[in-house]
Short mmCIF file of C-alpha atoms (C1' of nucleotides) in Angstrom, two decimals:
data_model
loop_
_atom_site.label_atom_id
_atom_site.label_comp_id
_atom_site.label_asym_id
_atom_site.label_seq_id
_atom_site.Cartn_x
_atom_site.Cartn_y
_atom_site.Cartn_z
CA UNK A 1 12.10 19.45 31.94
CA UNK A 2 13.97 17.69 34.73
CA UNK A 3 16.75 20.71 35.00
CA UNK A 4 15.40 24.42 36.33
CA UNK A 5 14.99 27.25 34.90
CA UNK A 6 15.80 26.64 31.36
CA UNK A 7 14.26 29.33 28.84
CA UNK A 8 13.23 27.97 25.77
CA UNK A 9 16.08 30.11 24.11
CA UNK A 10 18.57 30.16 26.39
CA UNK A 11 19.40 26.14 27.46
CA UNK A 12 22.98 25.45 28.04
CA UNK A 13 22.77 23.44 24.35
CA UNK A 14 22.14 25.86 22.45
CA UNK A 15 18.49 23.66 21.66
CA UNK A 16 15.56 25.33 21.18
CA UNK A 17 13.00 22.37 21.60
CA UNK A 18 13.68 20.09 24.07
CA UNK A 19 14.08 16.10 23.48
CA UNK A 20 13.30 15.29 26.93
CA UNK A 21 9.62 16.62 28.96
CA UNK A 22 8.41 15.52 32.23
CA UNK A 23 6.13 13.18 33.59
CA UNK A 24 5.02 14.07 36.99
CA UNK A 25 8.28 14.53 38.43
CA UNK A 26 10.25 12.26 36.28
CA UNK A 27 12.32 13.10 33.24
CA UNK A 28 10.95 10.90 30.01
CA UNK A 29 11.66 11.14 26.11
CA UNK A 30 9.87 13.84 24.34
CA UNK A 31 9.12 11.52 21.12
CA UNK A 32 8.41 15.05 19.34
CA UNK A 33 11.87 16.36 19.81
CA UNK A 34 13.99 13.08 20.31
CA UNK A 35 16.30 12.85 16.99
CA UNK A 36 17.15 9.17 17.42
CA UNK A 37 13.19 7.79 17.43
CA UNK A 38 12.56 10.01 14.74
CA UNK A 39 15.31 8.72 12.77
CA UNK A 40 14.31 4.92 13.32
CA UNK A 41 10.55 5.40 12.86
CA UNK A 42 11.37 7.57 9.28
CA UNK A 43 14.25 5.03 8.26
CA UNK A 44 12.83 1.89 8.69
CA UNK A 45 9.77 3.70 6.94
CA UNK A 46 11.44 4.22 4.40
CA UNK A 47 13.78 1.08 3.66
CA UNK A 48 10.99 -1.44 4.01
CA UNK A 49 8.82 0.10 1.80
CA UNK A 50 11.72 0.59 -0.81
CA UNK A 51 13.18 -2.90 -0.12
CA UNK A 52 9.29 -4.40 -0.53
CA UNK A 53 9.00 -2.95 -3.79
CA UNK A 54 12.57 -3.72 -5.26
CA UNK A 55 12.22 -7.18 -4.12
CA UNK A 56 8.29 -7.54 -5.85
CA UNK A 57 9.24 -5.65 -9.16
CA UNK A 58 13.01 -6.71 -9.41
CA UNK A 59 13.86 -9.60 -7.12
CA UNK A 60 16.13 -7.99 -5.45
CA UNK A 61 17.00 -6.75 -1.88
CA UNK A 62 17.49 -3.17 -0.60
CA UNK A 63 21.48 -4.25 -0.19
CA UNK A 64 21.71 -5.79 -3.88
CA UNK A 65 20.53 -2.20 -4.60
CA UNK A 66 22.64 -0.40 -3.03
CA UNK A 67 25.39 -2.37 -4.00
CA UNK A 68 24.26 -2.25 -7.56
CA UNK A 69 23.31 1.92 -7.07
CA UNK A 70 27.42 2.10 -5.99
CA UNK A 71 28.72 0.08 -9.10
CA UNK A 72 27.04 2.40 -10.82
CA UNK A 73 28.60 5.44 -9.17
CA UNK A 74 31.90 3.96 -9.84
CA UNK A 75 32.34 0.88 -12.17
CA UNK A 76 35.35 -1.27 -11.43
CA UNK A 77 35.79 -1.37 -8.26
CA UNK A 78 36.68 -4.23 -5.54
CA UNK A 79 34.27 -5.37 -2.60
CA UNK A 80 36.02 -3.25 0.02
CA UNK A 81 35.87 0.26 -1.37
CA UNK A 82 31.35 -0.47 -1.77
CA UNK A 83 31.71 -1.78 1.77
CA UNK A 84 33.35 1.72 2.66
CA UNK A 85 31.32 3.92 0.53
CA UNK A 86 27.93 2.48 1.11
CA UNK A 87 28.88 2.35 4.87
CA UNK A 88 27.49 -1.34 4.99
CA UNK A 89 29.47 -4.54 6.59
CA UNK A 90 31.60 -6.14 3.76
CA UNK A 91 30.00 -9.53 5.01
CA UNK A 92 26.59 -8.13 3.23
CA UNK A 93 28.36 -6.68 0.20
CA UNK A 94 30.09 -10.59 -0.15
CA UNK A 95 26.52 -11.89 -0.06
CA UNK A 96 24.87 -8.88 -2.25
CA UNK A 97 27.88 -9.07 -4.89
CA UNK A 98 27.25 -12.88 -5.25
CA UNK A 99 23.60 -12.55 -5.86
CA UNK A 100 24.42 -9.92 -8.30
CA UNK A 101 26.33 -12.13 -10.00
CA UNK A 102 24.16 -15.15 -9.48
CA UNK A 103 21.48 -13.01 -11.20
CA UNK A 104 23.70 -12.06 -14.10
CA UNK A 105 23.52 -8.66 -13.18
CA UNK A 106 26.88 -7.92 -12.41
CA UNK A 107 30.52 -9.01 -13.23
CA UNK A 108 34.37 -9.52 -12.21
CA UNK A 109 37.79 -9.96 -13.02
CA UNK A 110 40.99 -10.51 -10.97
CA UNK A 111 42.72 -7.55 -11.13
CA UNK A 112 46.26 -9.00 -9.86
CA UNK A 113 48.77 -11.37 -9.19
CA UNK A 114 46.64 -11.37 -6.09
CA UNK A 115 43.78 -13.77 -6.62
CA UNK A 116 41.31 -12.68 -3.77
CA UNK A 117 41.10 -9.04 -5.11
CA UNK A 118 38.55 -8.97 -7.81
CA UNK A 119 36.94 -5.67 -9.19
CA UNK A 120 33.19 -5.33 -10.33
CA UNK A 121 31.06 -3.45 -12.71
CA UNK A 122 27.42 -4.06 -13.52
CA UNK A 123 27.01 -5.93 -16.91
CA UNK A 124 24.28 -4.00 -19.78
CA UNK A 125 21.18 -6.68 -17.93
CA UNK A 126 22.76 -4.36 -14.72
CA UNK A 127 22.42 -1.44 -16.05
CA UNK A 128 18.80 -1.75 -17.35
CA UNK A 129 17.72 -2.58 -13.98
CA UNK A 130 20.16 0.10 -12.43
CA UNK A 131 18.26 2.35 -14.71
CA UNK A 132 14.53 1.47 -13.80
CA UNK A 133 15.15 1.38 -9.92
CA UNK A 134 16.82 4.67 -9.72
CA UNK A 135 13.80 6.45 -10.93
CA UNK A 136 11.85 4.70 -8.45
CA UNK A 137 14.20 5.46 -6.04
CA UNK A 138 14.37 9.66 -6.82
CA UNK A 139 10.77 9.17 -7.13
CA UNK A 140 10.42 8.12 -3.72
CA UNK A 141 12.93 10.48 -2.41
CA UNK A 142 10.82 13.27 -4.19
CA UNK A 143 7.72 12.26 -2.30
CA UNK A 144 9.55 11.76 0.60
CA UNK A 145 10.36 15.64 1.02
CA UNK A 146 7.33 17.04 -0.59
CA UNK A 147 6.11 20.24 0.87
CA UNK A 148 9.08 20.94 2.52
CA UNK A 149 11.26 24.23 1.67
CA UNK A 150 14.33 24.19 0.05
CA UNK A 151 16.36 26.14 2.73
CA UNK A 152 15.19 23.60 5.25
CA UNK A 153 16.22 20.83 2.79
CA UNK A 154 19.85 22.07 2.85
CA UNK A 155 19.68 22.13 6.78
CA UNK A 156 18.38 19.08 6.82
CA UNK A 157 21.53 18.00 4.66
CA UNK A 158 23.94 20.35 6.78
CA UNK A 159 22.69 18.57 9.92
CA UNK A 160 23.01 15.00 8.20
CA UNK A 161 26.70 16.05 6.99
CA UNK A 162 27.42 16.84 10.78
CA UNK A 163 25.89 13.58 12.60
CA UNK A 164 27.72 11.64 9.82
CA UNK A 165 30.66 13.11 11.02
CA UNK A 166 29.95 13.16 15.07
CA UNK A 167 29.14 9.62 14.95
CA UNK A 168 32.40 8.12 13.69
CA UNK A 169 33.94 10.08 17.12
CA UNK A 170 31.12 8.72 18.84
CA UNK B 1 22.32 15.36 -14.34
CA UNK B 2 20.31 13.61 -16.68
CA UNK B 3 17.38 16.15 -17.09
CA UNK B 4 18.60 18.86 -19.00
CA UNK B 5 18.54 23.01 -18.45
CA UNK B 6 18.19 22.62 -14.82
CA UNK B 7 19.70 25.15 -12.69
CA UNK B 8 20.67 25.23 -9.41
CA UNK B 9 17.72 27.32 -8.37
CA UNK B 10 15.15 26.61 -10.34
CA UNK B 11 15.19 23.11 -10.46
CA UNK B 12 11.37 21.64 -11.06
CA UNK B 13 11.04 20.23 -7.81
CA UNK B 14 12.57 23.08 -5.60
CA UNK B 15 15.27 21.28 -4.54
CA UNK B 16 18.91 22.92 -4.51
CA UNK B 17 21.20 19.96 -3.57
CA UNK B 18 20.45 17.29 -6.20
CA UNK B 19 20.11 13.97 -5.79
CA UNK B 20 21.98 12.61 -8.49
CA UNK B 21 24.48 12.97 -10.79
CA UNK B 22 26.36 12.00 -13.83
CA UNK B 23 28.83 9.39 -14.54
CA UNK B 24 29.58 9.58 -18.01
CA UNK B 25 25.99 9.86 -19.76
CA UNK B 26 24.06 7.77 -17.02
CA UNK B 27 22.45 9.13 -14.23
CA UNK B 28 23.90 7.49 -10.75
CA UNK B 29 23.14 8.32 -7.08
CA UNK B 30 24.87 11.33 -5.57
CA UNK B 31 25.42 9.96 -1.87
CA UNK B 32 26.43 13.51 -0.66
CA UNK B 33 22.93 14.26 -1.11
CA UNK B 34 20.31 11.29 -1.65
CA UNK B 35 18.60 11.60 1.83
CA UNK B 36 17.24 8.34 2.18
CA UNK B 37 21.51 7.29 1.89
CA UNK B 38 21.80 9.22 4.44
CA UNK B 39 18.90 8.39 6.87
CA UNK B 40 20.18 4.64 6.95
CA UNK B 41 23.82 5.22 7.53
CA UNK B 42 23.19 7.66 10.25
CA UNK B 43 20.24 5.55 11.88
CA UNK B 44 22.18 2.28 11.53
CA UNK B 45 25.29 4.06 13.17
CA UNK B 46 23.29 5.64 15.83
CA UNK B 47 21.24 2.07 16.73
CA UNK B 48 23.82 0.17 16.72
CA UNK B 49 26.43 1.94 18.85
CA UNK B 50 23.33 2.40 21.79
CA UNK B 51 22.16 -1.44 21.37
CA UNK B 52 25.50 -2.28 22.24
CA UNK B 53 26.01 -0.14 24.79
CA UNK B 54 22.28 -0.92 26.64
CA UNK B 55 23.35 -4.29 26.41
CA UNK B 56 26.68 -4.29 27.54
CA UNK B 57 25.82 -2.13 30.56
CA UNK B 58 21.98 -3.11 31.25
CA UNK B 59 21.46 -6.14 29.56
CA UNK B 60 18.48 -5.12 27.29
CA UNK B 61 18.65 -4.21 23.59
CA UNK B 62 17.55 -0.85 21.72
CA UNK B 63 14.13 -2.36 21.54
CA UNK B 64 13.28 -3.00 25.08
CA UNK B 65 14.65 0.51 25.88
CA UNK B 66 12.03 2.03 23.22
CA UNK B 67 9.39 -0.36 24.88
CA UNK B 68 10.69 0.82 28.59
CA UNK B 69 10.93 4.59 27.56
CA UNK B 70 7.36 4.39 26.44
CA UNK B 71 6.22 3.20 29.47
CA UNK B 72 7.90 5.91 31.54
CA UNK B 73 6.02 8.55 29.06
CA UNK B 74 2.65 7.24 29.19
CA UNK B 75 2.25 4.63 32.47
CA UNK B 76 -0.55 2.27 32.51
CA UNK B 77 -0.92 1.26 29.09
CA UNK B 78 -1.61 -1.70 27.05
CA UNK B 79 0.55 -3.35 24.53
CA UNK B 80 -1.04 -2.22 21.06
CA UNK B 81 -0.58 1.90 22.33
CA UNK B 82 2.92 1.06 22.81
CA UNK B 83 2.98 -0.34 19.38
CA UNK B 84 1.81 2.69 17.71
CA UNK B 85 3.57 5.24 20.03
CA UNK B 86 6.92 4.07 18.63
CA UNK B 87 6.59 2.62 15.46
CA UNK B 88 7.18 -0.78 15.57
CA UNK B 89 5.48 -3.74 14.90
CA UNK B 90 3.57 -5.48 17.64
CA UNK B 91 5.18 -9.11 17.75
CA UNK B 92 8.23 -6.98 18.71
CA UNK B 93 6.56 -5.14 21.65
CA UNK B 94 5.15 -8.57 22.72
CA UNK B 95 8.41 -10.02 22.84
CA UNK B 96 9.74 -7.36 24.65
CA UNK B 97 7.48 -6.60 27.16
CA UNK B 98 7.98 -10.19 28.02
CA UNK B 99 12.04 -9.29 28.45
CA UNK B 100 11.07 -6.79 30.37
CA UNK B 101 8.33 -8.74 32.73
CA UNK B 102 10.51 -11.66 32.90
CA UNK B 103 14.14 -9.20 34.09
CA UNK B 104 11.38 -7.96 36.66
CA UNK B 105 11.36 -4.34 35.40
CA UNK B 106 8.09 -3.98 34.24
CA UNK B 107 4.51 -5.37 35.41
CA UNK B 108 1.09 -6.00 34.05
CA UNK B 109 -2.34 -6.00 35.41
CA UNK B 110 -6.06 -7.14 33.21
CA UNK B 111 -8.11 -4.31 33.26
CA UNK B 112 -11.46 -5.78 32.01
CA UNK B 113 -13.15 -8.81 32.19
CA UNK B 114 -11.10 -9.30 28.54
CA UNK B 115 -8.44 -11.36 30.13
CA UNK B 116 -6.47 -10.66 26.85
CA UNK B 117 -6.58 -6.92 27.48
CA UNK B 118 -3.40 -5.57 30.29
CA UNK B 119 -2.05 -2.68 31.17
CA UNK B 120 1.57 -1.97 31.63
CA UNK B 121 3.97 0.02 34.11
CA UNK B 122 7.71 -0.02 35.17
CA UNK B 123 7.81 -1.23 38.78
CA UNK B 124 10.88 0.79 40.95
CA UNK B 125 14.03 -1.09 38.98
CA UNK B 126 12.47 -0.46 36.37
CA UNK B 127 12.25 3.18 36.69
CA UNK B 128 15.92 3.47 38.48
CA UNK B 129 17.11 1.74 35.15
CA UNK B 130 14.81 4.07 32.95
CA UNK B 131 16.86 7.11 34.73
CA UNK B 132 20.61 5.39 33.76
CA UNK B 133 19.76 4.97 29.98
CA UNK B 134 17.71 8.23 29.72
CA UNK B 135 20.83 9.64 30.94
CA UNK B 136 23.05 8.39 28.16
CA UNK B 137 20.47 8.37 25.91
CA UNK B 138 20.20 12.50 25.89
CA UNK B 139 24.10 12.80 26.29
CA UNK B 140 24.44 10.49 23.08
CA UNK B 141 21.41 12.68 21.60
CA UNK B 142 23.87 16.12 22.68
CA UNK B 143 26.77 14.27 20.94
CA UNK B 144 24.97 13.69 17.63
CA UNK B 145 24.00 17.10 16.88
CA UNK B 146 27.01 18.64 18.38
CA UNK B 147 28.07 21.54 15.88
CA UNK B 148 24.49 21.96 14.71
CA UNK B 149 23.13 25.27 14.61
CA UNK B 150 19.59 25.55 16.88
CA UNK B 151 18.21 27.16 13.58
CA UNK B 152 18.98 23.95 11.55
CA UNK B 153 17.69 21.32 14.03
CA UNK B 154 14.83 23.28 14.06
CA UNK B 155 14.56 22.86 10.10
CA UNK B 156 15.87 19.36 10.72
CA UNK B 157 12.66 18.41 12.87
CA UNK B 158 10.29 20.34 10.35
CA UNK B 159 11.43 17.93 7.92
CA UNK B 160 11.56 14.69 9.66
CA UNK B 161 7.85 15.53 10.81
CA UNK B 162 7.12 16.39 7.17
CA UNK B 163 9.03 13.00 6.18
CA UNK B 164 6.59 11.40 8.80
CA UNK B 165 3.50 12.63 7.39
CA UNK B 166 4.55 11.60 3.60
CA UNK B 167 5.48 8.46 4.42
CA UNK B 168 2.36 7.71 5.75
CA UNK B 169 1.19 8.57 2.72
CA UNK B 170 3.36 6.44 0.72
"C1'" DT C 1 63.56 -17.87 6.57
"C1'" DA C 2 60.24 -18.37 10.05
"C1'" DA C 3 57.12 -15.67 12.64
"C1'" DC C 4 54.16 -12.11 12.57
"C1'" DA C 5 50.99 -8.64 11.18
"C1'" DC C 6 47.95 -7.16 7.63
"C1'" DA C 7 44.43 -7.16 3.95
"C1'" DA C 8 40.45 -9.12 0.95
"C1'" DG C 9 36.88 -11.80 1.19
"C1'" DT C 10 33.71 -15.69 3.09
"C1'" DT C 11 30.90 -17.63 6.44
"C1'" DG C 12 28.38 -18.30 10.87
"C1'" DC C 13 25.92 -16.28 14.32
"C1'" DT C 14 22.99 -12.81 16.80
"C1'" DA C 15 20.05 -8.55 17.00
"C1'" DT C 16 16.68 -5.75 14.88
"C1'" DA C 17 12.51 -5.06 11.76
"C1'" DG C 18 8.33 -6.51 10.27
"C1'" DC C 19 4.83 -9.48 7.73
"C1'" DA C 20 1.47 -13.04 8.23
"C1'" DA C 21 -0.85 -16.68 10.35
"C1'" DC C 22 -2.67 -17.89 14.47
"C1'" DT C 23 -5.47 -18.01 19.22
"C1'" DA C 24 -8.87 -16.16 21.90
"C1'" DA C 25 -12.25 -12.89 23.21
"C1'" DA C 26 -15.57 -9.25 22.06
"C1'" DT C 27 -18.73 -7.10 18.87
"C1'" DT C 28 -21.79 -6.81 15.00
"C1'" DG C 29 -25.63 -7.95 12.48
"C1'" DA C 30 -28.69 -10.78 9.64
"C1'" DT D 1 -28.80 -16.94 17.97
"C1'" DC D 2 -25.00 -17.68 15.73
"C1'" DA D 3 -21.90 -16.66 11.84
"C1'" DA D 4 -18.79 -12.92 10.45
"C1'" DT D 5 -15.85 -9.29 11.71
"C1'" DT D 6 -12.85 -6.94 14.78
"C1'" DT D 7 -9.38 -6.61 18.37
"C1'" DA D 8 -5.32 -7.90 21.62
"C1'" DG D 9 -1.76 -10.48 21.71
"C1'" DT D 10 1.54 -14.54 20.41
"C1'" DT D 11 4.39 -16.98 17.41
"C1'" DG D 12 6.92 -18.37 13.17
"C1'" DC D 13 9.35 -16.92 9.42
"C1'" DT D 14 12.21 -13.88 6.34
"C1'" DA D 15 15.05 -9.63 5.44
"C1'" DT D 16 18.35 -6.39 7.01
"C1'" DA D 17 22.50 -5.08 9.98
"C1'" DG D 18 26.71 -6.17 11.70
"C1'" DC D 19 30.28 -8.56 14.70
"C1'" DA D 20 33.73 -12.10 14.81
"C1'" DA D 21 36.15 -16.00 13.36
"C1'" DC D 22 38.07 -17.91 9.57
"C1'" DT D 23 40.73 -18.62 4.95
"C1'" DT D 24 44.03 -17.11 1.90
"C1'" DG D 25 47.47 -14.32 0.10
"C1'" DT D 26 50.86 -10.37 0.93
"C1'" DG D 27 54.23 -7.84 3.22
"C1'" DT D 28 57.46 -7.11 7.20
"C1'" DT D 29 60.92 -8.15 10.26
"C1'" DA D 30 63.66 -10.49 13.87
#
DNA sequence: TAACACAAGTTGCTATAGCAACTAAATTGA
DNA sequence: TCAATTTAGTTGCTATAGCAACTTGTGTTA
């Protein structure tokens, strides 16, 4: 550590392990500790596996699924609120909704006087495939966690909850 | 839920905070506590706000700052330990290093009589540059866990080493 | 009513992530 | 010895992520 005399208990932070260590006399990344490189290495992990398989056994994308995975959650609604919910641009969710719909998969209606606002909801071909994915998906999620206790689970949530909220002030 | 007689503490897989949910009688995502929902919307948020920033201020992206940051850990190394140290693929690390050889902050030597094999270091810009983003790197890191318990980022590491492991088994 | 701001959605462009094919050099082994 | 395999690194291509400009329609207001 770069800054002196810093228990292991008592660092202004509140921390206990460190994400920074020393290299001779320099400060450098502890990669154990570091949040942000664990989150990239376990994310990207994660989606490409996910998005490999989806796209070999479905033909379709990690953001057609999550798209698809939010129709789901709440049928009928227009482009903007998946963009918002599914914290992804609404420029993919244009793209997703139309390959959705390309692949008969998923439907819309005007819902106005207003042409541009259209809601969606997955059709029954939607649904099937909604269906099959998501128990790949808790599957995955299952193995994902395996071995690890349920109390640390719910911190693991509890911290998740927090950055979620930290980063939109960030 | 879908599977039925399952109780908030003695569900079959341990966990407490389920997955999914119900919407009507189909079984949908429950983003407030599918983890791997969670792992990209926090990961995305947290790349893409330090990208920009790196690049507005330094003029390197998030991936030439892993590359550099590795290089201030572990001096003197080739291209492929950098490539496993960090997770990411080694076209990437090529292209970087190249970034980062070519905005004359890093340097390269051949070590054997294998002209293909080098070693590489961060000459002094390189380093003073290291120091500025390490810097914001660990106050951003502060930021995103602001709030947290010490006990739950504790359990939050546990698990993201646990999710490390699994996923390599995946 | 004309000018302006706003909102939904589309499209183009760049950055990040990563697979696969490739070059070139070293090593193995029949 | 020389073909096959392995290793370090480069390059091309696709998928994911997201910003920004744009279109189109709505609402607001000077």
């Amino acid at each position: 550590m770069t800054k002196p005399n810093k228990s292991k208990l008592t660092c202004p932070d509140g921390r206990i392990s460190q994400p920074s260590k020393s290299v001779g006399d320099r400060e450098v990344i502890d990669l154990g500790t570091y949040i942000p490189g664990f989150l990239s290495s376990i994310n990207n992990a994660l989606s490409r596996g996910a998005s490999q398989r989806y796209r070999a056994q479905f033909g379709i994308g990690i953001v057609e699924w999550r798209v698809m995975s939010m129709l789901a959650i709440e049928p009928n609604i227009p482009a903007v609120h998946i963009s918002d919910a599914i914290s992804t641009d609404k420029g993919q969710v244009s793209r997703a909704l139309q390959k959705l719909c390309d692949a008969k998969l998923a439907e819309s209606k005007v819902v106005s006087a207003d042409v541009r606002k259209k809601n969606w909801w997955l059709n029954d071909a939607g649904y099937t495939m909604h269906e099959r994915i998501l128990k790949i998906a808790l599957e995955r999620e299952r193995q994902l966690i395996t071995g690890c206790t349920p109390e640390d689970i719910e911190a693991f949530l509890r911290v998740a909850r927090l950055m979620g909220q930290n980063l939109s002030k960030m």
